[in-house]
Amino acid sequence: MIDTHMHADSRSGEDFKEMYLAGIDTAITCSFYPYKIEHEIVLLNHLNRILELDTKRANEYGLNLKVALGIHPTNSNVNPEKIFEKLYEWIENKQIVAIGEIGLEDLTENEISIFKKQLDIADETNSKVIIHTPRKNKNKVLKEILNIVPQHLDEKQAVIDHINPNVIEDVIDTEYTLGLTVQPQKMDKTEAISILDEYGFDKFLLNSDISNKPSDPLSVPKTIRELQRLGYDKNEIDKVSHKNAEYFFDI
């Protein structure tokens, strides 16, 4: 199994051990610094910590941790230039599988400017991106994301994450890959399964988005097991278990 979106820097080694023992072989950890940042060096240190420390911590427990790095919209108050420079370096050295998570939260000018630039970097370097959609004002923010992205990047290079039943109709007919986050206060496994049951398994990734907020590190295997218990076809389950992620992220 592959958990396609988590925040390893916020989690313990015990979580990594539980995930591995529950059948998660690989996970993708994304950048998100949940506290106020006064200087871009703080953010750069956060990104380097993910790349250099958290991958090693996870590996000690058997979990193969892949990395996505970028400027999360909540961190868009810093000078982004140093981060942009490092993104080119990390991509060239094949140290990251995507730019992420990026996106919009409050629709500020800084957020939009930094989002567009990171999409341009992805286009220039033929990279994938993981796009955050917020808990609040999700429909309004998603509409703006859907307006911006095609002007900068091929839809096929992007996963739009944290999709739920309230917004699925806005994206199901696009060429984006869609992330289903099974996390307390976001969406439970029953809701995720209802989306898969109605729209099929081809376009979707599963993730836990475990972070400093209420989380369940085993939400992906729990969802997969429930699909198995309900008798869904194994080939279909394998798509959201790991195959779609392997194809999209080339891992």
mmCIF file of N, CA, C and O in Angstrom, residues 5 10 15 19 25 44 51 61 64 66 69 77 100 103 109 120 126-127 148 158 164 193 212 219 224 237 245:
data_model
loop_
_atom_site.group_PDB
_atom_site.id
_atom_site.type_symbol
_atom_site.label_atom_id
_atom_site.label_comp_id
_atom_site.label_asym_id
_atom_site.label_seq_id
_atom_site.Cartn_x
_atom_site.Cartn_y
_atom_site.Cartn_z
ATOM 1 N N HIS A 5 -0.113 11.008 0.910
ATOM 2 C CA HIS A 5 0.002 12.372 1.447
ATOM 3 C C HIS A 5 0.015 12.297 2.972
ATOM 4 O O HIS A 5 -0.986 11.933 3.584
ATOM 5 N N SER A 10 5.676 15.697 11.669
ATOM 6 C CA SER A 10 4.776 15.869 12.817
ATOM 7 C C SER A 10 4.485 14.557 13.541
ATOM 8 O O SER A 10 3.738 14.559 14.527
ATOM 9 N N ASP A 15 4.323 5.725 14.872
ATOM 10 C CA ASP A 15 3.363 5.806 13.772
ATOM 11 C C ASP A 15 3.908 5.115 12.525
ATOM 12 O O ASP A 15 3.189 4.376 11.844
ATOM 13 N N MET A 19 2.221 1.912 10.619
ATOM 14 C CA MET A 19 1.874 1.990 9.199
ATOM 15 C C MET A 19 2.512 0.834 8.432
ATOM 16 O O MET A 19 1.851 0.175 7.618
ATOM 17 N N ASP A 25 3.859 0.111 2.566
ATOM 18 C CA ASP A 25 5.273 -0.027 2.227
ATOM 19 C C ASP A 25 5.918 1.329 1.932
ATOM 20 O O ASP A 25 7.087 1.549 2.222
ATOM 21 N N LEU A 44 13.139 26.885 4.921
ATOM 22 C CA LEU A 44 14.145 26.072 4.236
ATOM 23 C C LEU A 44 14.675 24.986 5.164
ATOM 24 O O LEU A 44 14.883 23.840 4.741
ATOM 25 N N LEU A 51 13.609 16.183 4.105
ATOM 26 C CA LEU A 51 14.395 15.450 3.112
ATOM 27 C C LEU A 51 15.493 14.611 3.742
ATOM 28 O O LEU A 51 15.732 13.464 3.340
ATOM 29 N N TYR A 61 12.035 2.080 10.500
ATOM 30 C CA TYR A 61 10.884 1.241 10.835
ATOM 31 C C TYR A 61 10.342 0.486 9.620
ATOM 32 O O TYR A 61 9.279 -0.123 9.691
ATOM 33 N N ASN A 64 9.262 3.150 3.465
ATOM 34 C CA ASN A 64 9.966 3.853 2.386
ATOM 35 C C ASN A 64 9.276 5.199 2.173
ATOM 36 O O ASN A 64 8.189 5.266 1.622
ATOM 37 N N LYS A 66 8.911 8.677 0.490
ATOM 38 C CA LYS A 66 9.196 9.563 -0.632
ATOM 39 C C LYS A 66 8.839 10.991 -0.225
ATOM 40 O O LYS A 66 8.043 11.208 0.694
ATOM 41 N N LEU A 69 8.219 18.479 -1.898
ATOM 42 C CA LEU A 69 8.568 19.732 -1.237
ATOM 43 C C LEU A 69 8.048 20.923 -2.027
ATOM 44 O O LEU A 69 7.952 20.866 -3.251
ATOM 45 N N ASN A 77 3.965 33.819 3.409
ATOM 46 C CA ASN A 77 4.355 35.167 3.839
ATOM 47 C C ASN A 77 5.868 35.395 3.766
ATOM 48 O O ASN A 77 6.341 36.498 4.007
ATOM 49 N N GLY A 100 5.181 19.922 -3.648
ATOM 50 C CA GLY A 100 3.966 19.883 -2.864
ATOM 51 C C GLY A 100 4.192 19.875 -1.361
ATOM 52 O O GLY A 100 5.306 19.669 -0.916
ATOM 53 N N GLY A 103 -0.740 25.196 -3.300
ATOM 54 C CA GLY A 103 -2.158 25.437 -3.499
ATOM 55 C C GLY A 103 -2.576 26.781 -2.964
ATOM 56 O O GLY A 103 -1.780 27.721 -2.898
ATOM 57 N N GLU A 109 -2.861 37.625 -2.318
ATOM 58 C CA GLU A 109 -2.007 37.872 -3.479
ATOM 59 C C GLU A 109 -0.728 37.056 -3.405
ATOM 60 O O GLU A 109 -0.264 36.517 -4.418
ATOM 61 N N ASP A 120 4.686 26.959 -12.621
ATOM 62 C CA ASP A 120 5.590 27.234 -13.741
ATOM 63 C C ASP A 120 6.864 26.402 -13.624
ATOM 64 O O ASP A 120 7.381 25.898 -14.628
ATOM 65 N N ASN A 126 8.995 19.491 -15.956
ATOM 66 C CA ASN A 126 8.166 18.304 -16.181
ATOM 67 C C ASN A 126 7.951 17.530 -14.878
ATOM 68 O O ASN A 126 8.080 16.306 -14.834
ATOM 69 N N SER A 127 7.621 18.265 -13.817
ATOM 70 C CA SER A 127 7.405 17.668 -12.496
ATOM 71 C C SER A 127 5.919 17.531 -12.199
ATOM 72 O O SER A 127 5.082 18.223 -12.771
ATOM 73 N N ILE A 148 -6.744 28.663 -12.418
ATOM 74 C CA ILE A 148 -5.323 29.012 -12.529
ATOM 75 C C ILE A 148 -4.499 27.911 -13.177
ATOM 76 O O ILE A 148 -3.679 28.166 -14.066
ATOM 77 N N ALA A 158 -0.950 17.072 -12.279
ATOM 78 C CA ALA A 158 -1.365 17.533 -10.955
ATOM 79 C C ALA A 158 -2.341 16.581 -10.287
ATOM 80 O O ALA A 158 -3.246 16.046 -10.932
ATOM 81 N N ASN A 164 -13.692 15.880 -1.571
ATOM 82 C CA ASN A 164 -14.730 15.215 -0.784
ATOM 83 C C ASN A 164 -16.051 15.209 -1.554
ATOM 84 O O ASN A 164 -16.120 15.741 -2.677
ATOM 85 N N ILE A 193 -15.289 5.541 0.156
ATOM 86 C CA ILE A 193 -15.736 4.375 -0.596
ATOM 87 C C ILE A 193 -16.957 4.714 -1.450
ATOM 88 O O ILE A 193 -17.095 4.220 -2.579
ATOM 89 N N ASN A 212 -0.056 17.427 12.529
ATOM 90 C CA ASN A 212 -0.206 17.832 13.921
ATOM 91 C C ASN A 212 -1.679 17.944 14.323
ATOM 92 O O ASN A 212 -1.985 18.151 15.490
ATOM 93 N N SER A 219 -5.491 5.050 8.402
ATOM 94 C CA SER A 219 -6.746 5.247 7.664
ATOM 95 C C SER A 219 -6.702 4.641 6.268
ATOM 96 O O SER A 219 -7.729 4.183 5.750
ATOM 97 N N ILE A 224 -8.719 0.272 2.683
ATOM 98 C CA ILE A 224 -8.460 -0.853 1.768
ATOM 99 C C ILE A 224 -9.097 -2.126 2.295
ATOM 100 O O ILE A 224 -9.734 -2.883 1.541
ATOM 101 N N ILE A 237 -9.298 -2.428 -6.393
ATOM 102 C CA ILE A 237 -8.721 -2.030 -5.099
ATOM 103 C C ILE A 237 -7.243 -1.726 -5.243
ATOM 104 O O ILE A 237 -6.726 -0.755 -4.671
ATOM 105 N N ALA A 245 -0.852 5.426 -7.684
ATOM 106 C CA ALA A 245 0.240 6.238 -7.133
ATOM 107 C C ALA A 245 1.567 5.896 -7.797
ATOM 108 O O ALA A 245 2.364 6.797 -8.111
#
